[in-house]
Structures are given as structure tokens and as C-alpha cells.
mmCIF file of C-alpha atoms in Angstrom:
data_model
loop_
_atom_site.group_PDB
_atom_site.id
_atom_site.type_symbol
_atom_site.label_atom_id
_atom_site.label_comp_id
_atom_site.label_asym_id
_atom_site.label_seq_id
_atom_site.Cartn_x
_atom_site.Cartn_y
_atom_site.Cartn_z
ATOM 1 C CA MET M 325 17.703 -47.656 132.617
ATOM 2 C CA ARG M 326 17.867 -51.440 132.641
ATOM 3 C CA PRO M 327 21.237 -52.941 131.810
ATOM 4 C CA GLY M 328 21.466 -55.481 129.038
ATOM 5 C CA SER M 329 23.551 -56.611 126.133
ATOM 6 C CA GLY M 330 21.590 -55.326 123.116
ATOM 7 C CA ALA M 331 22.199 -52.124 121.222
ATOM 8 C CA VAL M 332 19.465 -49.593 120.641
ATOM 9 C CA PRO M 333 18.275 -49.645 117.010
ATOM 10 C CA ALA M 334 17.547 -46.590 114.900
ATOM 11 C CA LEU M 335 14.258 -44.886 115.654
ATOM 12 C CA GLU M 336 12.813 -45.845 112.253
ATOM 13 C CA THR M 337 13.297 -49.552 112.953
ATOM 14 C CA LEU M 338 11.460 -49.608 116.269
ATOM 15 C CA GLN M 339 8.286 -51.668 115.982
ATOM 16 C CA VAL M 340 5.270 -51.046 118.236
ATOM 17 C CA PRO M 341 3.389 -54.331 118.802
ATOM 18 C CA ASP M 342 -0.385 -54.183 118.430
ATOM 19 C CA GLU M 343 -0.860 -55.213 122.054
ATOM 20 C CA LEU M 344 0.748 -51.935 123.162
ATOM 21 C CA SER M 345 -2.095 -49.893 121.667
ATOM 22 C CA ALA M 346 -4.329 -48.516 124.426
ATOM 23 C CA ARG M 347 -7.723 -49.892 123.452
ATOM 24 C CA VAL M 348 -9.889 -48.183 126.084
ATOM 25 C CA PRO M 349 -9.555 -45.042 128.248
ATOM 26 C CA ALA M 350 -7.478 -45.273 131.405
ATOM 27 C CA GLU M 351 -10.514 -45.012 133.680
ATOM 28 C CA GLN M 352 -11.919 -48.193 132.114
ATOM 29 C CA ARG M 353 -8.793 -50.209 132.760
ATOM 30 C CA GLY M 354 -7.631 -48.599 136.010
ATOM 31 C CA ALA M 355 -8.537 -46.182 138.775
ATOM 32 C CA GLY M 356 -9.102 -43.006 136.761
ATOM 33 C CA ARG M 357 -7.964 -40.712 133.965
ATOM 34 C CA ASP M 358 -4.689 -40.072 135.729
ATOM 35 C CA ASP M 359 -3.964 -43.791 136.152
ATOM 36 C CA VAL M 360 -1.351 -43.871 133.391
ATOM 37 C CA ARG M 361 2.391 -44.189 133.371
ATOM 38 C CA LEU M 362 4.795 -41.297 132.926
ATOM 39 C CA LEU M 363 8.098 -41.724 131.104
ATOM 40 C CA VAL M 364 10.490 -38.882 131.977
ATOM 41 C CA SER M 365 13.562 -38.189 129.865
ATOM 42 C CA ARG M 366 16.303 -35.607 130.290
ATOM 43 C CA GLY M 367 18.738 -36.297 127.490
ATOM 44 C CA SER M 368 20.079 -39.808 128.109
ATOM 45 C CA GLU M 369 18.528 -40.026 131.580
ATOM 46 C CA VAL M 370 15.238 -41.928 131.527
ATOM 47 C CA SER M 371 13.064 -42.703 134.545
ATOM 48 C CA HIS M 372 9.688 -44.350 135.046
ATOM 49 C CA HIS M 373 6.818 -42.942 137.103
ATOM 50 C CA ARG M 374 3.056 -42.745 137.493
ATOM 51 C CA PHE M 375 1.318 -39.638 136.166
ATOM 52 C CA GLY M 376 0.429 -38.690 139.738
ATOM 53 C CA GLU M 377 4.148 -38.018 140.288
ATOM 54 C CA LEU M 378 4.189 -35.208 137.708
ATOM 55 C CA PRO M 379 4.215 -32.401 140.332
ATOM 56 C CA GLY M 380 7.498 -33.788 141.649
ATOM 57 C CA ARG M 381 9.066 -33.607 138.189
ATOM 58 C CA LEU M 382 8.265 -29.892 137.812
ATOM 59 C CA ARG M 383 9.246 -26.924 139.946
ATOM 60 C CA ALA M 384 7.875 -23.575 141.024
ATOM 61 C CA GLY M 385 8.117 -21.058 138.196
ATOM 62 C CA ASP M 386 7.566 -23.622 135.436
ATOM 63 C CA VAL M 387 4.723 -22.936 133.011
ATOM 64 C CA LEU M 388 2.532 -25.595 131.443
ATOM 65 C CA VAL M 389 1.112 -24.389 128.124
ATOM 66 C CA VAL M 390 -2.255 -26.062 127.495
ATOM 67 C CA ASN M 391 -4.576 -26.251 124.495
ATOM 68 C CA THR M 392 -8.180 -25.342 125.360
ATOM 69 C CA SER M 393 -9.683 -26.591 122.084
ATOM 70 C CA ALA M 394 -12.703 -28.830 122.655
ATOM 71 C CA THR M 395 -13.004 -32.116 120.779
ATOM 72 C CA LEU M 396 -15.850 -32.297 118.277
ATOM 73 C CA ALA M 397 -18.143 -35.213 117.536
ATOM 74 C CA ALA M 398 -16.559 -34.980 114.104
ATOM 75 C CA ALA M 399 -17.598 -38.288 112.475
ATOM 76 C CA VAL M 400 -20.948 -38.333 110.644
ATOM 77 C CA ASP M 401 -22.504 -41.053 108.485
ATOM 78 C CA GLY M 402 -23.378 -40.126 104.914
ATOM 79 C CA ARG M 403 -23.965 -41.521 101.455
ATOM 80 C CA LEU M 404 -21.945 -40.883 98.320
ATOM 81 C CA GLY M 405 -24.188 -42.098 95.533
ATOM 82 C CA GLY M 406 -25.132 -45.598 96.617
ATOM 83 C CA GLN M 407 -22.108 -46.021 98.891
ATOM 84 C CA ALA M 408 -22.145 -45.632 102.665
ATOM 85 C CA VAL M 409 -19.373 -43.327 103.849
ATOM 86 C CA VAL M 410 -18.259 -41.701 107.081
ATOM 87 C CA VAL M 411 -17.389 -38.011 106.876
ATOM 88 C CA HIS M 412 -14.670 -36.764 109.200
ATOM 89 C CA PHE M 413 -15.088 -32.996 109.634
ATOM 90 C CA SER M 414 -11.473 -31.916 110.014
ATOM 91 C CA THR M 415 -11.114 -28.137 109.967
ATOM 92 C CA ARG M 416 -13.532 -25.217 109.744
ATOM 93 C CA GLY M 417 -12.332 -22.943 106.978
ATOM 94 C CA ASP M 418 -13.116 -19.412 105.904
ATOM 95 C CA GLY M 419 -16.452 -18.658 104.295
ATOM 96 C CA GLY M 420 -18.195 -21.595 105.947
ATOM 97 C CA ARG M 421 -16.210 -24.274 104.134
ATOM 98 C CA TRP M 422 -14.923 -27.336 105.929
ATOM 99 C CA ALA M 423 -11.964 -29.594 105.217
ATOM 100 C CA VAL M 424 -13.333 -33.130 105.272
ATOM 101 C CA GLU M 425 -12.018 -36.669 104.956
ATOM 102 C CA LEU M 426 -14.201 -39.406 103.499
ATOM 103 C CA ARG M 427 -13.795 -42.881 104.969
ATOM 104 C CA ARG M 428 -15.605 -46.166 104.453
ATOM 105 C CA PRO M 429 -17.119 -48.160 107.341
ATOM 106 C CA ASP M 430 -15.031 -51.242 108.111
ATOM 107 C CA GLY M 431 -17.821 -53.248 109.769
ATOM 108 C CA SER M 432 -16.351 -53.057 113.264
ATOM 109 C CA GLY M 433 -17.364 -49.523 114.190
ATOM 110 C CA SER M 434 -14.190 -47.976 112.836
ATOM 111 C CA THR M 435 -13.312 -46.888 109.290
ATOM 112 C CA ALA M 436 -10.843 -47.527 106.487
ATOM 113 C CA PRO M 437 -9.296 -45.127 103.947
ATOM 114 C CA LEU M 438 -11.295 -43.973 100.940
ATOM 115 C CA ALA M 439 -9.949 -41.760 98.183
ATOM 116 C CA GLY M 440 -11.626 -38.367 98.095
ATOM 117 C CA GLY M 441 -13.175 -36.661 95.092
ATOM 118 C CA PRO M 442 -13.975 -36.045 92.402
ATOM 119 C CA ALA M 443 -14.716 -32.327 92.541
ATOM 120 C CA GLY M 444 -18.438 -31.810 92.501
ATOM 121 C CA ALA M 445 -19.250 -35.097 94.246
ATOM 122 C CA VAL M 446 -22.219 -34.738 96.591
ATOM 123 C CA VAL M 447 -22.435 -36.507 99.959
ATOM 124 C CA ARG M 448 -25.892 -36.709 101.497
ATOM 125 C CA LEU M 449 -25.931 -36.070 105.240
ATOM 126 C CA PRO M 450 -28.417 -36.925 108.004
ATOM 127 C CA GLY M 451 -31.291 -34.512 108.448
ATOM 128 C CA GLY M 452 -31.473 -33.656 104.757
ATOM 129 C CA GLY M 453 -28.199 -31.733 104.441
ATOM 130 C CA GLU M 454 -25.421 -32.326 101.965
ATOM 131 C CA LEU M 455 -21.834 -31.422 101.263
ATOM 132 C CA VAL M 456 -20.175 -30.836 97.911
ATOM 133 C CA LEU M 457 -16.495 -31.605 97.415
ATOM 134 C CA GLU M 458 -14.684 -28.643 95.857
ATOM 135 C CA GLU M 459 -10.915 -29.155 95.741
ATOM 136 C CA PRO M 460 -8.144 -31.027 97.572
ATOM 137 C CA LEU M 461 -6.813 -29.307 100.663
ATOM 138 C CA ALA M 462 -3.303 -29.541 99.201
ATOM 139 C CA PRO M 463 -2.304 -29.879 95.538
ATOM 140 C CA GLY M 464 -1.842 -33.516 94.554
ATOM 141 C CA ALA M 465 -3.484 -34.874 97.728
ATOM 142 C CA ASP M 466 -6.762 -36.760 97.673
ATOM 143 C CA ARG M 467 -7.416 -37.521 101.346
ATOM 144 C CA LEU M 468 -8.632 -34.170 102.671
ATOM 145 C CA TRP M 469 -10.911 -31.962 100.557
ATOM 146 C CA TRP M 470 -12.471 -28.562 100.964
ATOM 147 C CA ALA M 471 -16.239 -28.884 100.858
ATOM 148 C CA SER M 472 -19.210 -26.569 101.017
ATOM 149 C CA VAL M 473 -21.807 -27.772 103.508
ATOM 150 C CA SER M 474 -25.488 -26.890 103.623
ATOM 151 C CA GLY M 475 -26.946 -26.049 107.005
ATOM 152 C CA ASP M 476 -25.354 -25.518 110.408
ATOM 153 C CA VAL M 477 -22.396 -27.892 110.831
ATOM 154 C CA ALA M 478 -22.156 -27.344 114.578
ATOM 155 C CA ARG M 479 -25.786 -28.410 114.948
ATOM 156 C CA LEU M 480 -25.230 -31.364 112.607
ATOM 157 C CA LEU M 481 -22.311 -32.613 114.711
ATOM 158 C CA ARG M 482 -24.186 -32.170 117.986
ATOM 159 C CA ARG M 483 -27.178 -34.134 116.702
ATOM 160 C CA TYR M 484 -25.646 -36.805 114.464
ATOM 161 C CA GLY M 485 -21.895 -36.801 115.138
ATOM 162 C CA ARG M 486 -19.711 -39.086 117.206
ATOM 163 C CA PRO M 487 -16.013 -38.944 118.078
ATOM 164 C CA ILE M 488 -13.598 -40.147 115.436
ATOM 165 C CA ARG M 489 -12.554 -43.686 116.279
ATOM 166 C CA TYR M 490 -9.638 -45.667 114.892
ATOM 167 C CA GLY M 491 -9.343 -49.416 114.555
ATOM 168 C CA TYR M 492 -6.965 -49.967 117.482
ATOM 169 C CA THR M 493 -9.671 -48.965 119.972
ATOM 170 C CA ALA M 494 -12.037 -51.593 121.347
ATOM 171 C CA ARG M 495 -15.375 -49.812 121.033
ATOM 172 C CA ASN M 496 -17.135 -46.482 120.694
ATOM 173 C CA GLN M 497 -16.709 -44.035 123.564
ATOM 174 C CA PRO M 498 -18.851 -41.035 124.565
ATOM 175 C CA LEU M 499 -17.641 -37.596 123.564
ATOM 176 C CA SER M 500 -16.796 -36.900 127.230
ATOM 177 C CA ALA M 501 -14.017 -39.499 126.996
ATOM 178 C CA TYR M 502 -12.352 -37.289 124.386
ATOM 179 C CA GLN M 503 -12.538 -33.979 126.273
ATOM 180 C CA THR M 504 -9.718 -32.712 128.454
ATOM 181 C CA VAL M 505 -10.141 -30.802 131.693
ATOM 182 C CA PHE M 506 -8.957 -27.669 129.833
ATOM 183 C CA ALA M 507 -11.493 -27.849 126.964
ATOM 184 C CA LEU M 508 -13.637 -24.775 126.316
ATOM 185 C CA PRO M 509 -16.385 -24.588 123.665
ATOM 186 C CA SER M 510 -15.803 -22.184 120.796
ATOM 187 C CA PRO M 511 -18.575 -19.672 120.046
ATOM 188 C CA ASP M 512 -18.401 -20.358 116.281
ATOM 189 C CA GLY M 513 -18.551 -24.139 116.639
ATOM 190 C CA SER M 514 -14.879 -24.704 115.846
ATOM 191 C CA GLY M 515 -12.939 -27.364 117.696
ATOM 192 C CA SER M 516 -10.575 -30.256 117.257
ATOM 193 C CA ALA M 517 -11.382 -33.235 115.084
ATOM 194 C CA GLU M 518 -9.016 -35.257 117.253
ATOM 195 C CA MET M 519 -8.487 -34.780 120.971
ATOM 196 C CA PRO M 520 -5.453 -32.800 122.191
ATOM 197 C CA SER M 521 -4.712 -36.029 124.031
ATOM 198 C CA ALA M 522 -1.544 -35.167 125.972
ATOM 199 C CA ALA M 523 -3.729 -33.290 128.460
ATOM 200 C CA ARG M 524 -6.173 -36.150 128.916
ATOM 201 C CA PRO M 525 -4.684 -37.497 132.200
ATOM 202 C CA PHE M 526 -5.023 -34.129 133.962
ATOM 203 C CA THR M 527 -7.757 -33.855 136.565
ATOM 204 C CA ALA M 528 -8.992 -30.815 138.476
ATOM 205 C CA ARG M 529 -7.222 -32.192 141.544
ATOM 206 C CA MET M 530 -3.910 -32.464 139.674
ATOM 207 C CA VAL M 531 -4.251 -28.913 138.352
ATOM 208 C CA ALA M 532 -4.910 -27.623 141.867
ATOM 209 C CA GLU M 533 -1.869 -29.447 143.250
ATOM 210 C CA LEU M 534 0.389 -28.072 140.540
ATOM 211 C CA VAL M 535 -0.846 -24.525 141.129
ATOM 212 C CA SER M 536 -0.285 -24.928 144.878
ATOM 213 C CA ARG M 537 3.340 -25.841 144.121
ATOM 214 C CA GLY M 538 3.915 -22.712 142.026
ATOM 215 C CA VAL M 539 3.475 -24.219 138.551
ATOM 216 C CA GLN M 540 1.500 -21.895 136.293
ATOM 217 C CA PHE M 541 -0.838 -22.654 133.381
ATOM 218 C CA ALA M 542 -0.888 -20.690 130.135
ATOM 219 C CA PRO M 543 -3.849 -21.349 127.826
ATOM 220 C CA LEU M 544 -3.888 -21.100 124.057
ATOM 221 C CA VAL M 545 -5.937 -22.735 121.338
ATOM 222 C CA LEU M 546 -5.175 -24.797 118.265
ATOM 223 C CA HIS M 547 -7.989 -26.636 116.543
ATOM 224 C CA THR M 548 -6.333 -29.821 115.383
ATOM 225 C CA GLY M 549 -7.487 -31.483 112.188
ATOM 226 C CA VAL M 550 -7.688 -35.112 111.161
ATOM 227 C CA ALA M 551 -4.338 -36.893 111.216
ATOM 228 C CA SER M 552 -4.821 -40.072 109.214
ATOM 229 C CA ALA M 553 -3.735 -43.169 111.098
ATOM 230 C CA GLU M 554 -2.394 -44.611 107.839
ATOM 231 C CA ALA M 555 -0.846 -41.682 105.968
ATOM 232 C CA HIS M 556 1.438 -40.137 108.646
ATOM 233 C CA GLU M 557 1.405 -36.869 106.725
ATOM 234 C CA PRO M 558 2.807 -33.589 108.021
ATOM 235 C CA PRO M 559 0.156 -31.442 109.688
ATOM 236 C CA TYR M 560 -1.921 -29.222 107.420
ATOM 237 C CA PRO M 561 -2.622 -25.560 108.266
ATOM 238 C CA GLU M 562 -4.727 -25.193 111.401
ATOM 239 C CA ARG M 563 -6.436 -22.354 113.250
ATOM 240 C CA PHE M 564 -4.704 -21.131 116.403
ATOM 241 C CA GLY M 565 -4.723 -18.316 118.904
ATOM 242 C CA VAL M 566 -2.188 -17.198 121.513
ATOM 243 C CA PRO M 567 -3.730 -14.534 123.798
ATOM 244 C CA ALA M 568 -1.808 -11.578 125.147
ATOM 245 C CA ALA M 569 -1.911 -12.901 128.726
ATOM 246 C CA THR M 570 -0.283 -16.173 127.672
ATOM 247 C CA ALA M 571 2.423 -14.377 125.681
ATOM 248 C CA TRP M 572 3.193 -12.173 128.693
ATOM 249 C CA LEU M 573 3.289 -15.104 131.127
ATOM 250 C CA VAL M 574 5.580 -17.199 128.942
ATOM 251 C CA ASN M 575 8.002 -14.322 128.358
ATOM 252 C CA ALA M 576 8.055 -13.385 132.056
ATOM 253 C CA ALA M 577 8.601 -16.969 133.192
ATOM 254 C CA ARG M 578 11.482 -17.516 130.777
ATOM 255 C CA ALA M 579 13.100 -14.269 131.884
ATOM 256 C CA ALA M 580 12.863 -15.468 135.491
ATOM 257 C CA GLY M 581 14.442 -18.850 134.717
ATOM 258 C CA GLY M 582 11.271 -20.912 134.550
ATOM 259 C CA ARG M 583 10.819 -23.720 132.041
ATOM 260 C CA ILE M 584 8.113 -23.594 129.386
ATOM 261 C CA VAL M 585 6.618 -27.072 129.033
ATOM 262 C CA ALA M 586 4.056 -27.538 126.278
ATOM 263 C CA VAL M 587 1.274 -30.030 126.956
ATOM 264 C CA GLY M 588 0.985 -31.711 123.575
ATOM 265 C CA THR M 589 2.371 -31.165 120.109
ATOM 266 C CA THR M 590 -0.566 -28.860 119.326
ATOM 267 C CA ALA M 591 0.560 -26.469 122.071
ATOM 268 C CA VAL M 592 4.084 -26.486 120.634
ATOM 269 C CA ARG M 593 2.826 -25.664 117.148
ATOM 270 C CA ALA M 594 0.675 -22.782 118.381
ATOM 271 C CA LEU M 595 3.255 -21.254 120.723
ATOM 272 C CA GLU M 596 6.117 -21.553 118.240
ATOM 273 C CA SER M 597 3.903 -19.914 115.611
ATOM 274 C CA ALA M 598 3.739 -16.852 117.873
ATOM 275 C CA ALA M 599 7.471 -16.743 118.728
ATOM 276 C CA ASP M 600 9.989 -14.553 116.944
ATOM 277 C CA PRO M 601 13.505 -15.830 116.075
ATOM 278 C CA GLY M 602 14.744 -14.765 119.505
ATOM 279 C CA GLY M 603 12.031 -16.701 121.341
ATOM 280 C CA LEU M 604 9.891 -13.712 122.312
ATOM 281 C CA VAL M 605 6.224 -14.694 122.163
ATOM 282 C CA ARG M 606 3.679 -12.178 120.895
ATOM 283 C CA PRO M 607 -0.112 -12.396 120.770
ATOM 284 C CA ALA M 608 -1.143 -14.032 117.505
ATOM 285 C CA SER M 609 -4.100 -15.710 115.858
ATOM 286 C CA GLY M 610 -5.195 -17.023 112.487
ATOM 287 C CA TRP M 611 -3.831 -19.945 110.486
ATOM 288 C CA THR M 612 -0.494 -21.645 111.037
ATOM 289 C CA ASP M 613 1.301 -23.866 108.563
ATOM 290 C CA LEU M 614 4.378 -24.207 110.783
ATOM 291 C CA VAL M 615 5.986 -27.646 110.890
ATOM 292 C CA VAL M 616 8.536 -27.907 113.709
ATOM 293 C CA THR M 617 11.547 -29.935 112.594
ATOM 294 C CA PRO M 618 15.045 -30.464 113.992
ATOM 295 C CA ARG M 619 16.391 -28.061 111.374
ATOM 296 C CA ARG M 620 13.969 -25.320 112.374
ATOM 297 C CA GLY M 621 14.258 -26.089 116.100
ATOM 298 C CA VAL M 622 12.175 -24.570 118.893
ATOM 299 C CA ARG M 623 12.401 -21.021 120.188
ATOM 300 C CA ALA M 624 9.984 -20.686 123.096
ATOM 301 C CA VAL M 625 9.501 -24.246 124.322
ATOM 302 C CA ASP M 626 11.884 -25.940 126.761
ATOM 303 C CA GLY M 627 10.034 -29.207 127.359
ATOM 304 C CA LEU M 628 7.071 -31.257 126.232
ATOM 305 C CA LEU M 629 4.487 -33.558 127.761
ATOM 306 C CA THR M 630 3.094 -35.785 125.023
ATOM 307 C CA GLY M 631 1.777 -39.216 124.210
ATOM 308 C CA LEU M 632 3.792 -41.917 122.504
ATOM 309 C CA HIS M 633 3.867 -41.711 118.723
ATOM 310 C CA GLU M 634 4.550 -44.419 116.170
ATOM 311 C CA PRO M 635 8.083 -44.273 114.713
ATOM 312 C CA GLU M 636 6.881 -43.096 111.280
ATOM 313 C CA ALA M 637 4.639 -40.327 112.654
ATOM 314 C CA SER M 638 5.541 -36.761 111.684
ATOM 315 C CA HIS M 639 5.135 -35.698 115.341
ATOM 316 C CA LEU M 640 8.497 -37.294 116.087
ATOM 317 C CA LEU M 641 10.264 -34.576 114.097
ATOM 318 C CA MET M 642 8.951 -32.104 116.659
ATOM 319 C CA LEU M 643 10.082 -34.313 119.542
ATOM 320 C CA GLU M 644 13.487 -34.622 117.932
ATOM 321 C CA ALA M 645 13.702 -30.823 117.683
ATOM 322 C CA ILE M 646 13.150 -30.595 121.439
ATOM 323 C CA ALA M 647 14.993 -33.644 122.783
ATOM 324 C CA GLY M 648 17.525 -34.579 120.095
ATOM 325 C CA ARG M 649 17.515 -37.748 118.034
ATOM 326 C CA ALA M 650 19.759 -39.895 120.218
ATOM 327 C CA ALA M 651 17.837 -39.057 123.394
ATOM 328 C CA LEU M 652 14.495 -39.662 121.686
ATOM 329 C CA THR M 653 15.605 -43.052 120.379
ATOM 330 C CA CYS M 654 16.781 -43.977 123.854
ATOM 331 C CA ALA M 655 13.478 -42.935 125.445
ATOM 332 C CA TYR M 656 11.392 -44.873 122.922
ATOM 333 C CA SER M 657 13.494 -47.983 123.422
ATOM 334 C CA GLU M 658 12.778 -47.697 127.138
ATOM 335 C CA ALA M 659 9.062 -47.233 126.484
ATOM 336 C CA LEU M 660 8.967 -50.398 124.407
ATOM 337 C CA GLY M 661 11.036 -52.329 126.893
ATOM 338 C CA HIS M 662 8.735 -51.379 129.756
ATOM 339 C CA ARG M 663 5.610 -51.942 127.658
ATOM 340 C CA TYR M 664 4.136 -48.477 127.775
ATOM 341 C CA LEU M 665 0.804 -48.007 126.010
ATOM 342 C CA TRP M 666 0.508 -45.953 122.813
ATOM 343 C CA HIS M 667 -2.125 -43.618 121.290
ATOM 344 C CA GLU M 668 -4.654 -41.195 122.751
ATOM 345 C CA PHE M 669 -5.745 -43.396 125.668
ATOM 346 C CA GLY M 670 -2.212 -44.489 126.486
ATOM 347 C CA ASP M 671 0.719 -43.433 128.648
ATOM 348 C CA VAL M 672 2.592 -40.131 128.442
ATOM 349 C CA HIS M 673 6.151 -38.930 127.980
ATOM 350 C CA LEU M 674 7.663 -35.873 129.666
ATOM 351 C CA VAL M 675 10.683 -34.435 127.857
ATOM 352 C CA LEU M 676 12.701 -32.019 129.990
ATOM 353 C CA PRO M 677 15.962 -30.212 129.233
ATOM 354 C CA GLU M 678 19.145 -31.754 130.566
ATOM 355 C CA GLU M 679 20.252 -30.377 133.910
ATOM 356 C CA LYS M 680 23.917 -30.656 133.018
ATOM 357 C CA PRO M 681 25.834 -31.767 129.930
ATOM 358 C CA HIS M 682 26.951 -35.367 129.799
ATOM 359 C CA SER M 683 27.444 -38.040 127.186
ATOM 360 C CA LEU M 684 24.667 -40.238 125.863
ATOM 361 C CA ASP M 685 25.180 -43.989 126.112
ATOM 362 C CA CYS M 686 22.202 -46.244 125.469
ATOM 363 C CA SER M 687 24.315 -49.105 124.185
ATOM 364 C CA ARG M 688 23.645 -51.223 127.300
ATOM 365 C CA ASN M 689 19.890 -50.924 127.045
ATOM 366 C CA THR M 690 17.756 -53.778 125.740
ATOM 367 C CA TRP M 691 14.125 -54.861 125.879
#
């Protein structure tokens, strides 16, 4: 880390300047998807790399747990009475219902918040379909609502949908920009409203190199819902599945001394939902409402590859559970000081367990 004279502030006080938001995908500002930076932290030790150096940070016997959920074209224009709205299809529920978020167009191609409801409100959709708001997804909340939808939602999204876009991005991108190399379509049309973005820099060539070095991949699925850019709410229940082969591989690798590194917070949530208190992973599927916090801790995950999250985001509780608060604050101070890029098109952070115990001293770091 760079020496200096300033002290590291508390994590909550760190401010991410607007210019550090990644506004376009890496391949539009550099040489390719993998042309992003890689921040590596092991406790207090922080180092700076390119993503192409990832194979050198891992070792034979490690397992990368990856989310195979495909990103949906989940944003669809509609009309609520005389008002233009954008419907974000968040999560496919039971009985054909969908959790949806209503937004208002902001005039720049993105959207702004719009209170949901009331129950019974009808939103007209392209192609003659409609949805009817039924009840909030959580008591007392008005952002996400359960809705009944006429017609085939998967077909609606394929024909009229586009990827969800937030205001920090420069322009609309094709759906392919939001798919990872691990994405697999779901037979029932389910998928992720927002890209499992930690895996975005991976290419087929990188996967092949990692496999050739003895790093294994364990697939699972978690269909991530809409995480409002403004609300920073804890994650709502989401559908997940951990297959038997993945459970076996993770358990065998841990028994042999390998490290289990989740690629993204979604992979952590799914895998930890299938782990018992002793860390043994069993096949599991259904809905998970697990929120990983420092108090709960992690049982099956040793490390995490993830993007950079804003200081108030709930994802940081999960990172703190894995890395510890002091180490996480230190790493984020380094990321700001070295002007890493944030959000789904930005740089990535690899959190690994400490190799040996030693004291944490970030007091000489500044930016």
C-alpha cells in the first residue's frame, strides 16, 4: 500500500466520486471484457493487478463457485392510467406472479423512483397485455409489488424488453453486454433482473487457463432481483438451486485443503443457503431469504470475487462477514486512492483469507 500521512476513515464515511462510476462496458473503453483492474486483499495486505493476473492469485485445488443465471431484458415500457412508466420485472414467483418495480422515465434513457401501488392498479403493457398490482412484496414497503400478469412474460421480455439501466451509465447496451460467460437460459423463463456482474470479466480463454492450472468451477443458480440504486435495501427472497455435483465438489475441495471462492455475492447467498452450521453443503433449491451478515458469518465460503459496492450498500455486510471490517475499510480506501471503477461495468475485488495472522495497520494509507 502507498505510504502517506492520512488516517483511513470509517467505511460509512467513504465517498465514491461520480467520475469513478464505470459508464460503459470494459470492452468499449479498453481491449476486452477482461480489461479491468483487480484489487486483491488478504486481511491488511492489499495489492493491485489486472484481471488477467487472476490465475496467479489462485492455486490448484481452489474452487470458483459461479452463478449460471442469465440476465433478462427485464425493463418494459408501460402506462399506468395516463402516466408513462417503466416496469422492472424483478422475480418470477409461484403461480405465475411476478415481483415488479414501477419506475418513471427520466428523459435520459434511465429511470427514477416511483412509489408502487395502490393494490388493483392496472399497468398496460406492449402487445395488449397488462399487469395488476396485488400487494407489496414485504409489509410496509412500496417499491416492489407482487403482480399478476396476462400473457407469457418470457415472450413479452424477449419482444419488448431491454436490460435495466441506471443513471450512472452512458447509454443503452445490448442484452449481450449483460450476460456472463457462465449464463444458461432457464426453461421456465426465469433469470436475473440484474446481471451477476462479478463474473462479467471472465472469458472462455480465462476459464480454460484456470482449469489448466487445476482450479475447478462449481455452478449453481440464483436469480437475482432488482436492487434499487437509491434504496440500498437488504435483498428480498430469491430463487436458488445448488445441484448435488456442486455440493459434492465444494465439500471434497474443502476437505482436501482447497479454498472455496464465490464469484459474486449471489453465489455466496446461494451456497450459504445450502450449508449446514458446520459448513457441509447439501443439494438444495427453492427460495432463500438468507442475509449474510458479520454476526451470522459464512460457513462454506473462504473468499469472494466481487465488484466494488457503495459504502451504504447492504452487500458490504456480506463482504465484512468474509473479510472483517478493518480489512474491508482498508481495501476500499485503496480502491478509492487508486481510482478503481465502481458498478457492474467496473473493476473487481478479490478477497482471500489471510495466509498467516498479523496485525492490521492502515494508518499510513492516504489517497
